Amino acid sequence: MSTVNAYAAHSATDALRPTVIERRDVGPRDVLIEIKFAGICHSDIHTVRGEWGEASYPLAPGHEIAGIVAEVGSEVTKYAVGDRVGVGCMVNSCGECVNCRKGEEQFCVKGNIGTYGSVDRDGTITQGGYSTHIVVTEDFVLRIPDGIDLDVAAPLLCAGITTYSPLNHWGAGPGKKVAVVGLGGLGHMAVKIAHAMGAEVTVLSQSLKKQEDGLRLGADHYFATSDPSTFETLAGRFDLIVNTVSASIDVNAYLGLLAVDGALVNVGAPPEPLPVQAFSLIGGRRSFAGSLIGGIRETQEMLDFCAEHGLGAEIEVISADQINEAYERVLASDVRYRFVIDTSTLA
Ligand code: NAP
Ligand code: ZN
């Protein structure tokens, strides 16, 4: 056991503050990672503020981790000291159930072990990436390709895979019209990835404030959802809508924008319900679906895809003492487009 510096929440209402957390000794199949950068995901905020249920404190969040391998266990085969690696939302799963065997560890029947706030196999509570080091079994470590800098790679470990996976699963590509609702951390990666996949991309944002950015990131069209005429203009238009909004929206209004057989896939995870009217679906054989991050194999595929297409996140690098301020800016939809903590400032 060793102790490392971290930034953690101590209750649902207090600001996060510097603290010290424990990391297990490096086991035979473990990798010790010196964390260089950690992204701030809206899920971190939902979790530490108890919006998804009671959290266990102190809790260091962070599941968009990029760093360098500092030590490997005696049986590790995939990684060596000095490798550029990442860790996303999971650090373990049962490895044996039908979903784990398919490489969809996020849907592990026994529940995947989240990077923070989960009960680990040794009974301890996992602690995340707002820290200087982490110990993870090699099966849940990803390789960051040389072409992507570590700071812009960190957000790919959650925002990247969470949007890549549904775009991939629902066939975004040439000839497909894809809308992205919400231009935040997930939304901006959805725009970049859908564009790189060859789809025609439309951003549906609350206002036109970020229109120039949206078009620069790869969108073909940009509409404000605060303008009611948007919903008339775009009725029946899209094959796929990816909703990344962190709050409850009027799902029925967005379902009306789908073509026959279109799908609205929710990745946003607001604590409130998202009520759906049957007629919004049956009127166009439409689907309302959800998607949770992606498996480890698909996460590596996403990282390789991003390297091949020169994609990284648009980031604002902050020091650890700016985390609380960054949370407020995320909540105010004032993020362009991911805050990334330089973990050297935790030293
Ligand atoms: P984010 O950076 O805060 O982006 C969310 C965006 O939603 C905002 O930038 C804003 O975009 C829009 N928005 C916010 N409040 C809104 C409201 N009241 N009405 C309409 N639009 C609103 O958050 P994120 O990190 O991308 O995460 C988004 C959501 O996905 C969170 O709920 C998070 O927990 C969830 N998530 C899910 C998964 C998964 O596996 N399914 C993984 C990661 C995150 P505009 O300003 O453009 O309108
Ligand atoms: Zn996340």
Short mmCIF file of C-alpha atoms and ligand atoms in Angstrom, two decimals:
data_model
loop_
_atom_site.label_atom_id
_atom_site.label_comp_id
_atom_site.label_asym_id
_atom_site.label_seq_id
_atom_site.Cartn_x
_atom_site.Cartn_y
_atom_site.Cartn_z
CA MET A 1 0.00 0.00 0.00
CA SER A 2 1.19 3.50 -0.77
CA THR A 3 -0.36 6.92 -0.37
CA VAL A 4 -0.65 9.46 -3.18
CA ASN A 5 -1.86 13.03 -3.50
CA ALA A 6 -5.38 13.55 -4.80
CA TYR A 7 -8.27 15.99 -4.92
CA ALA A 8 -11.47 14.64 -3.41
CA ALA A 9 -15.01 15.42 -2.35
CA HIS A 10 -15.76 14.86 1.33
CA SER A 11 -19.52 15.36 1.09
CA ALA A 12 -22.19 16.08 -1.53
CA THR A 13 -22.15 19.79 -0.74
CA ASP A 14 -18.56 20.78 0.12
CA ALA A 15 -16.01 21.86 -2.46
CA LEU A 16 -13.38 19.31 -3.45
CA ARG A 17 -10.05 19.73 -1.66
CA PRO A 18 -6.54 18.25 -1.58
CA THR A 19 -6.27 14.95 0.21
CA VAL A 20 -4.23 11.76 0.33
CA ILE A 21 -5.56 8.39 -0.89
CA GLU A 22 -4.24 4.84 -0.80
CA ARG A 23 -3.17 2.75 -3.77
CA ARG A 24 -2.64 -0.98 -3.54
CA ASP A 25 0.77 -2.55 -4.11
CA VAL A 26 1.46 -3.53 -7.70
CA GLY A 27 0.25 -7.13 -8.09
CA PRO A 28 1.57 -9.60 -10.69
CA ARG A 29 -0.91 -8.43 -13.36
CA ASP A 30 -1.05 -4.76 -12.32
CA VAL A 31 0.30 -1.65 -13.94
CA LEU A 32 1.28 1.42 -11.90
CA ILE A 33 0.53 4.55 -13.90
CA GLU A 34 1.93 7.99 -13.23
CA ILE A 35 -1.09 10.10 -14.14
CA LYS A 36 -0.27 13.16 -16.25
CA PHE A 37 -3.76 14.43 -17.11
CA ALA A 38 -7.30 13.75 -15.93
CA GLY A 39 -10.41 15.06 -17.67
CA ILE A 40 -13.45 16.41 -15.82
CA CYS A 41 -16.61 14.60 -16.95
CA HIS A 42 -20.10 15.78 -16.00
CA SER A 43 -20.53 12.30 -14.45
CA ASP A 44 -17.91 13.30 -11.85
CA ILE A 45 -20.21 16.13 -10.81
CA HIS A 46 -23.39 14.01 -10.78
CA THR A 47 -21.54 11.46 -8.62
CA VAL A 48 -19.81 13.62 -6.03
CA ARG A 49 -22.95 15.70 -5.54
CA GLY A 50 -24.97 12.56 -4.81
CA GLU A 51 -27.30 13.10 -7.79
CA TRP A 52 -27.14 9.42 -8.78
CA GLY A 53 -27.54 8.16 -5.22
CA GLU A 54 -25.46 8.33 -2.12
CA ALA A 55 -21.72 8.37 -2.82
CA SER A 56 -19.01 7.14 -0.48
CA TYR A 57 -16.66 9.86 0.78
CA PRO A 58 -13.93 10.88 0.60
CA LEU A 59 -14.15 10.36 -3.15
CA ALA A 60 -11.54 11.34 -5.71
CA PRO A 61 -13.36 11.30 -9.07
CA GLY A 62 -11.82 11.12 -12.53
CA HIS A 63 -12.24 8.47 -15.23
CA GLU A 64 -10.47 10.14 -18.14
CA ILE A 65 -6.92 9.26 -17.24
CA ALA A 66 -3.79 9.59 -19.37
CA GLY A 67 -0.28 8.90 -18.12
CA ILE A 68 2.92 6.90 -18.30
CA VAL A 69 3.58 3.38 -17.03
CA ALA A 70 5.86 3.63 -13.98
CA GLU A 71 6.00 -0.01 -12.90
CA VAL A 72 4.59 -3.35 -14.07
CA GLY A 73 3.87 -6.58 -12.20
CA SER A 74 5.84 -9.76 -12.90
CA GLU A 75 3.14 -11.29 -15.15
CA VAL A 76 2.26 -8.19 -17.18
CA THR A 77 2.74 -8.80 -20.89
CA LYS A 78 1.03 -5.92 -22.69
CA TYR A 79 2.79 -2.91 -21.16
CA ALA A 80 6.28 -1.80 -20.18
CA VAL A 81 7.67 1.06 -18.12
CA GLY A 82 7.48 4.28 -20.14
CA ASP A 83 4.45 3.33 -22.26
CA ARG A 84 1.78 5.99 -22.87
CA VAL A 85 -1.47 4.66 -21.48
CA GLY A 86 -4.98 5.54 -20.45
CA VAL A 87 -7.69 4.36 -18.09
CA GLY A 88 -11.37 5.05 -18.62
CA CYS A 89 -14.54 4.44 -16.61
CA MET A 90 -13.85 0.82 -15.56
CA VAL A 91 -10.96 -0.85 -13.76
CA ASN A 92 -12.30 -4.41 -13.61
CA SER A 93 -15.19 -6.79 -14.29
CA CYS A 94 -15.90 -10.49 -13.72
CA GLY A 95 -14.32 -11.46 -17.04
CA GLU A 96 -16.48 -14.58 -17.28
CA CYS A 97 -20.09 -13.57 -17.95
CA VAL A 98 -21.68 -13.51 -21.38
CA ASN A 99 -21.09 -9.76 -21.78
CA CYS A 100 -17.50 -9.76 -20.55
CA ARG A 101 -16.74 -12.62 -22.93
CA LYS A 102 -18.12 -10.51 -25.78
CA GLY A 103 -15.80 -7.66 -24.80
CA GLU A 104 -18.65 -5.58 -23.40
CA GLU A 105 -17.32 -5.35 -19.87
CA GLN A 106 -19.41 -2.24 -19.27
CA PHE A 107 -22.43 -4.57 -19.17
CA CYS A 108 -20.80 -7.15 -16.87
CA VAL A 109 -23.62 -9.19 -15.31
CA LYS A 110 -22.02 -8.78 -11.90
CA GLY A 111 -21.54 -5.06 -12.51
CA ASN A 112 -18.36 -3.51 -13.83
CA ILE A 113 -16.01 -2.01 -11.26
CA GLY A 114 -16.02 1.71 -11.85
CA THR A 115 -12.79 3.68 -11.71
CA TYR A 116 -14.06 5.55 -8.66
CA GLY A 117 -16.72 4.98 -6.04
CA SER A 118 -17.06 1.22 -6.74
CA VAL A 119 -16.34 -1.67 -4.42
CA ASP A 120 -13.16 -3.26 -5.76
CA ARG A 121 -12.45 -7.00 -5.61
CA ASP A 122 -10.44 -6.51 -2.40
CA GLY A 123 -13.40 -4.74 -0.75
CA THR A 124 -11.90 -1.26 -0.89
CA ILE A 125 -13.63 1.65 -2.64
CA THR A 126 -12.00 2.64 -5.91
CA GLN A 127 -10.53 6.13 -6.26
CA GLY A 128 -10.22 7.94 -9.56
CA GLY A 129 -7.89 10.01 -11.65
CA TYR A 130 -7.75 13.34 -9.82
CA SER A 131 -4.56 11.93 -8.32
CA THR A 132 -0.92 11.39 -9.15
CA HIS A 133 -0.85 7.59 -9.55
CA ILE A 134 -3.23 4.67 -10.06
CA VAL A 135 -2.79 0.89 -10.01
CA VAL A 136 -4.92 -1.00 -12.57
CA THR A 137 -4.95 -4.57 -13.86
CA GLU A 138 -3.42 -4.57 -17.36
CA ASP A 139 -6.66 -5.79 -18.96
CA PHE A 140 -8.27 -2.41 -18.22
CA VAL A 141 -5.35 -0.28 -19.41
CA LEU A 142 -5.49 1.24 -22.89
CA ARG A 143 -2.62 2.17 -25.18
CA ILE A 144 -2.56 5.81 -26.27
CA PRO A 145 -1.21 5.94 -29.83
CA ASP A 146 1.88 8.09 -30.44
CA GLY A 147 -0.04 10.51 -32.65
CA ILE A 148 -2.20 11.87 -29.82
CA ASP A 149 -0.83 14.11 -27.06
CA LEU A 150 -1.70 12.89 -23.55
CA ASP A 151 -3.67 16.01 -22.58
CA VAL A 152 -6.08 15.84 -25.53
CA ALA A 153 -6.20 12.05 -25.27
CA ALA A 154 -7.46 11.96 -21.67
CA PRO A 155 -11.08 12.93 -22.53
CA LEU A 156 -11.22 10.21 -25.18
CA LEU A 157 -11.27 7.64 -22.37
CA CYS A 158 -14.85 8.60 -21.51
CA ALA A 159 -16.22 11.33 -23.80
CA GLY A 160 -14.58 9.67 -26.82
CA ILE A 161 -15.73 6.10 -26.26
CA THR A 162 -19.19 7.08 -24.99
CA THR A 163 -19.92 8.77 -28.32
CA TYR A 164 -17.88 6.50 -30.60
CA SER A 165 -19.70 3.39 -29.39
CA PRO A 166 -23.29 4.43 -30.27
CA LEU A 167 -22.16 6.10 -33.50
CA ASN A 168 -20.48 2.85 -34.44
CA HIS A 169 -23.32 0.61 -33.24
CA TRP A 170 -26.05 2.59 -35.04
CA GLY A 171 -24.02 2.87 -38.23
CA ALA A 172 -23.06 6.55 -38.52
CA GLY A 173 -21.29 6.95 -41.84
CA PRO A 174 -21.63 8.22 -45.40
CA GLY A 175 -25.26 8.91 -46.34
CA LYS A 176 -26.39 9.03 -42.70
CA LYS A 177 -27.78 12.18 -41.10
CA VAL A 178 -26.68 12.40 -37.48
CA ALA A 179 -27.70 15.02 -34.91
CA VAL A 180 -25.83 15.69 -31.70
CA VAL A 181 -27.80 17.30 -28.88
CA GLY A 182 -25.65 19.41 -26.51
CA LEU A 183 -22.20 20.71 -27.44
CA GLY A 184 -20.28 19.97 -24.25
CA GLY A 185 -17.60 17.39 -23.48
CA LEU A 186 -19.39 14.41 -25.01
CA GLY A 187 -21.15 16.44 -27.68
CA HIS A 188 -18.02 17.94 -29.18
CA MET A 189 -16.40 14.50 -29.46
CA ALA A 190 -19.59 13.14 -31.04
CA VAL A 191 -19.38 15.87 -33.69
CA LYS A 192 -15.71 15.16 -34.45
CA ILE A 193 -16.13 11.39 -34.57
CA ALA A 194 -19.39 11.37 -36.58
CA HIS A 195 -17.79 13.75 -39.09
CA ALA A 196 -14.70 11.52 -39.32
CA MET A 197 -16.99 8.52 -39.91
CA GLY A 198 -18.41 10.36 -42.90
CA ALA A 199 -21.88 11.24 -41.61
CA GLU A 200 -23.69 14.54 -42.23
CA VAL A 201 -23.63 16.13 -38.79
CA THR A 202 -26.02 18.65 -37.21
CA VAL A 203 -25.55 20.23 -33.79
CA LEU A 204 -28.64 20.96 -31.72
CA SER A 205 -27.51 23.36 -29.00
CA GLN A 206 -29.52 25.55 -26.67
CA SER A 207 -28.31 28.69 -28.46
CA LEU A 208 -26.17 29.74 -31.44
CA LYS A 209 -23.35 30.95 -29.13
CA LYS A 210 -21.06 28.08 -30.10
CA GLN A 211 -22.05 27.85 -33.78
CA GLU A 212 -18.64 28.84 -35.15
CA ASP A 213 -16.95 26.21 -32.99
CA GLY A 214 -19.47 23.55 -33.95
CA LEU A 215 -18.87 24.09 -37.66
CA ARG A 216 -15.10 24.14 -37.13
CA LEU A 217 -15.28 20.83 -35.24
CA GLY A 218 -16.94 19.19 -38.22
CA ALA A 219 -20.67 19.91 -38.10
CA ASP A 220 -22.43 20.64 -41.39
CA HIS A 221 -25.39 22.40 -39.77
CA TYR A 222 -26.10 24.06 -36.42
CA PHE A 223 -29.49 24.91 -34.92
CA ALA A 224 -30.67 26.45 -31.64
CA THR A 225 -33.22 24.38 -29.75
CA SER A 226 -34.47 27.52 -27.98
CA ASP A 227 -35.96 28.52 -31.35
CA PRO A 228 -39.25 26.61 -31.81
CA SER A 229 -38.97 26.79 -35.61
CA THR A 230 -35.94 24.44 -35.38
CA PHE A 231 -38.32 21.58 -34.57
CA GLU A 232 -40.49 22.36 -37.62
CA THR A 233 -37.56 22.82 -39.99
CA LEU A 234 -35.88 19.57 -38.99
CA ALA A 235 -38.97 17.34 -38.54
CA GLY A 236 -38.34 13.79 -39.80
CA ARG A 237 -34.73 14.60 -40.79
CA PHE A 238 -32.32 12.36 -38.88
CA ASP A 239 -31.31 8.70 -38.98
CA LEU A 240 -29.63 8.98 -35.60
CA ILE A 241 -29.73 11.49 -32.77
CA VAL A 242 -27.20 11.22 -29.95
CA ASN A 243 -28.43 13.06 -26.88
CA THR A 244 -25.57 14.13 -24.61
CA VAL A 245 -27.53 16.54 -22.41
CA SER A 246 -26.89 16.25 -18.68
CA ALA A 247 -30.41 17.45 -17.81
CA SER A 248 -33.88 16.17 -18.66
CA ILE A 249 -35.10 17.37 -22.08
CA ASP A 250 -38.43 16.97 -23.91
CA VAL A 251 -37.57 13.68 -25.60
CA ASN A 252 -40.82 13.66 -27.57
CA ALA A 253 -39.87 16.87 -29.38
CA TYR A 254 -36.55 15.31 -30.42
CA LEU A 255 -38.13 12.00 -31.47
CA GLY A 256 -40.14 14.08 -33.95
CA LEU A 257 -36.87 14.92 -35.70
CA LEU A 258 -36.21 11.27 -36.56
CA ALA A 259 -36.89 9.75 -39.99
CA VAL A 260 -38.80 6.46 -40.15
CA ASP A 261 -36.69 3.78 -38.39
CA GLY A 262 -34.50 6.46 -36.82
CA ALA A 263 -33.04 6.10 -33.34
CA LEU A 264 -32.59 8.58 -30.53
CA VAL A 265 -29.77 7.30 -28.35
CA ASN A 266 -29.42 8.73 -24.90
CA VAL A 267 -25.97 8.94 -23.43
CA GLY A 268 -26.77 11.88 -21.16
CA ALA A 269 -27.56 10.57 -17.69
CA PRO A 270 -29.74 13.08 -15.83
CA PRO A 271 -31.09 11.92 -12.50
CA GLU A 272 -34.63 12.92 -13.56
CA PRO A 273 -36.87 10.72 -15.76
CA LEU A 274 -37.14 11.28 -19.52
CA PRO A 275 -40.85 10.68 -20.23
CA VAL A 276 -41.70 9.25 -23.66
CA GLN A 277 -45.10 9.18 -25.33
CA ALA A 278 -45.93 6.00 -27.24
CA PHE A 279 -47.07 7.99 -30.27
CA SER A 280 -43.65 9.63 -30.56
CA LEU A 281 -42.27 6.17 -31.32
CA ILE A 282 -45.00 4.32 -33.18
CA GLY A 283 -45.61 7.18 -35.60
CA GLY A 284 -42.32 6.45 -37.36
CA ARG A 285 -41.19 3.02 -36.10
CA ARG A 286 -38.66 5.02 -34.11
CA SER A 287 -36.41 3.77 -31.31
CA PHE A 288 -35.44 5.40 -28.06
CA ALA A 289 -32.26 3.75 -26.79
CA GLY A 290 -29.39 4.22 -24.40
CA SER A 291 -25.67 3.47 -24.46
CA LEU A 292 -23.07 3.11 -21.72
CA ILE A 293 -19.43 3.97 -22.47
CA GLY A 294 -17.96 1.03 -24.47
CA GLY A 295 -15.95 -2.14 -23.90
CA ILE A 296 -12.18 -2.25 -23.58
CA ARG A 297 -11.62 -3.62 -27.11
CA GLU A 298 -13.86 -0.93 -28.59
CA THR A 299 -12.12 1.75 -26.51
CA GLN A 300 -8.77 0.74 -28.03
CA GLU A 301 -10.39 0.76 -31.49
CA MET A 302 -11.68 4.29 -30.77
CA LEU A 303 -8.23 5.51 -29.69
CA ASP A 304 -6.69 4.06 -32.86
CA PHE A 305 -9.49 5.63 -34.96
CA CYS A 306 -8.85 9.02 -33.35
CA ALA A 307 -5.10 8.75 -33.97
CA GLU A 308 -5.70 7.79 -37.59
CA HIS A 309 -8.03 10.78 -38.11
CA GLY A 310 -6.00 13.24 -36.03
CA LEU A 311 -8.74 13.65 -33.43
CA GLY A 312 -8.31 14.74 -29.85
CA ALA A 313 -10.48 16.70 -27.47
CA GLU A 314 -10.62 20.51 -27.41
CA ILE A 315 -9.39 21.21 -23.92
CA GLU A 316 -8.67 23.82 -21.31
CA VAL A 317 -5.87 22.60 -19.04
CA ILE A 318 -6.32 23.64 -15.40
CA SER A 319 -4.44 23.21 -12.15
CA ALA A 320 -5.98 21.20 -9.32
CA ASP A 321 -6.96 24.31 -7.38
CA GLN A 322 -9.25 25.30 -10.28
CA ILE A 323 -11.35 22.12 -10.13
CA ASN A 324 -14.25 23.65 -8.17
CA GLU A 325 -14.41 26.64 -10.47
CA ALA A 326 -14.36 24.31 -13.48
CA TYR A 327 -17.33 22.38 -12.02
CA GLU A 328 -19.35 25.60 -11.89
CA ARG A 329 -18.45 26.39 -15.47
CA VAL A 330 -19.48 22.89 -16.63
CA LEU A 331 -22.82 23.34 -14.84
CA ALA A 332 -23.29 26.68 -16.62
CA SER A 333 -22.62 25.02 -20.04
CA ASP A 334 -19.49 27.18 -20.16
CA VAL A 335 -16.99 24.48 -21.07
CA ARG A 336 -15.02 24.59 -24.32
CA TYR A 337 -15.00 21.67 -24.46
CA ARG A 338 -13.33 19.67 -21.71
CA PHE A 339 -11.45 20.72 -18.61
CA VAL A 340 -8.33 18.62 -18.11
CA ILE A 341 -6.40 18.66 -14.84
CA ASP A 342 -2.62 18.85 -15.06
CA THR A 343 -1.95 16.38 -12.25
CA SER A 344 1.59 17.69 -11.69
CA THR A 345 -0.20 20.49 -9.80
CA LEU A 346 -1.22 17.92 -7.16
CA ALA A 347 2.40 17.39 -6.13
P1 NAP B 1 -21.26 18.72 -20.38
O1 NAP B 1 -19.87 18.96 -20.86
O2 NAP B 1 -21.79 19.51 -19.27
O3 NAP B 1 -22.22 18.85 -21.67
C1 NAP B 1 -23.61 18.79 -21.58
C2 NAP B 1 -24.20 19.78 -22.57
O4 NAP B 1 -25.62 19.62 -22.52
C3 NAP B 1 -23.96 21.22 -22.23
O5 NAP B 1 -22.73 21.70 -22.71
C4 NAP B 1 -25.12 21.90 -22.93
O6 NAP B 1 -24.84 22.03 -24.33
C5 NAP B 1 -26.24 20.88 -22.79
N1 NAP B 1 -27.13 21.20 -21.67
C6 NAP B 1 -26.81 21.32 -20.36
N2 NAP B 1 -27.90 21.60 -19.62
C7 NAP B 1 -28.93 21.65 -20.48
C8 NAP B 1 -30.32 21.87 -20.33
N3 NAP B 1 -30.87 22.13 -19.12
N4 NAP B 1 -31.11 21.83 -21.43
C9 NAP B 1 -30.58 21.58 -22.64
N5 NAP B 1 -29.27 21.37 -22.85
C10 NAP B 1 -28.45 21.40 -21.78
O7 NAP B 1 -21.44 17.21 -19.92
P2 NAP B 1 -20.72 15.88 -20.48
O8 NAP B 1 -19.51 15.61 -19.66
O9 NAP B 1 -20.63 15.95 -21.93
O10 NAP B 1 -21.78 14.77 -20.04
C11 NAP B 1 -23.10 14.83 -20.55
C12 NAP B 1 -23.99 13.81 -19.88
O11 NAP B 1 -23.57 12.50 -20.27
C13 NAP B 1 -23.93 13.80 -18.35
O12 NAP B 1 -25.23 13.55 -17.85
C14 NAP B 1 -23.00 12.65 -18.05
O13 NAP B 1 -23.21 12.09 -16.77
C15 NAP B 1 -23.41 11.69 -19.12
N6 NAP B 1 -22.42 10.65 -19.42
C16 NAP B 1 -22.90 9.43 -19.77
C17 NAP B 1 -22.04 8.43 -20.15
C18 NAP B 1 -22.57 7.11 -20.61
O14 NAP B 1 -21.82 6.14 -20.62
N7 NAP B 1 -23.80 7.05 -21.05
C19 NAP B 1 -20.66 8.66 -20.12
C20 NAP B 1 -20.20 9.93 -19.78
C21 NAP B 1 -21.09 10.92 -19.44
P3 NAP B 1 -25.31 23.32 -25.18
O15 NAP B 1 -24.75 24.50 -24.45
O16 NAP B 1 -24.71 23.07 -26.50
O17 NAP B 1 -26.81 23.31 -25.20
ZN ZN B 2 -17.40 10.31 -18.02
#
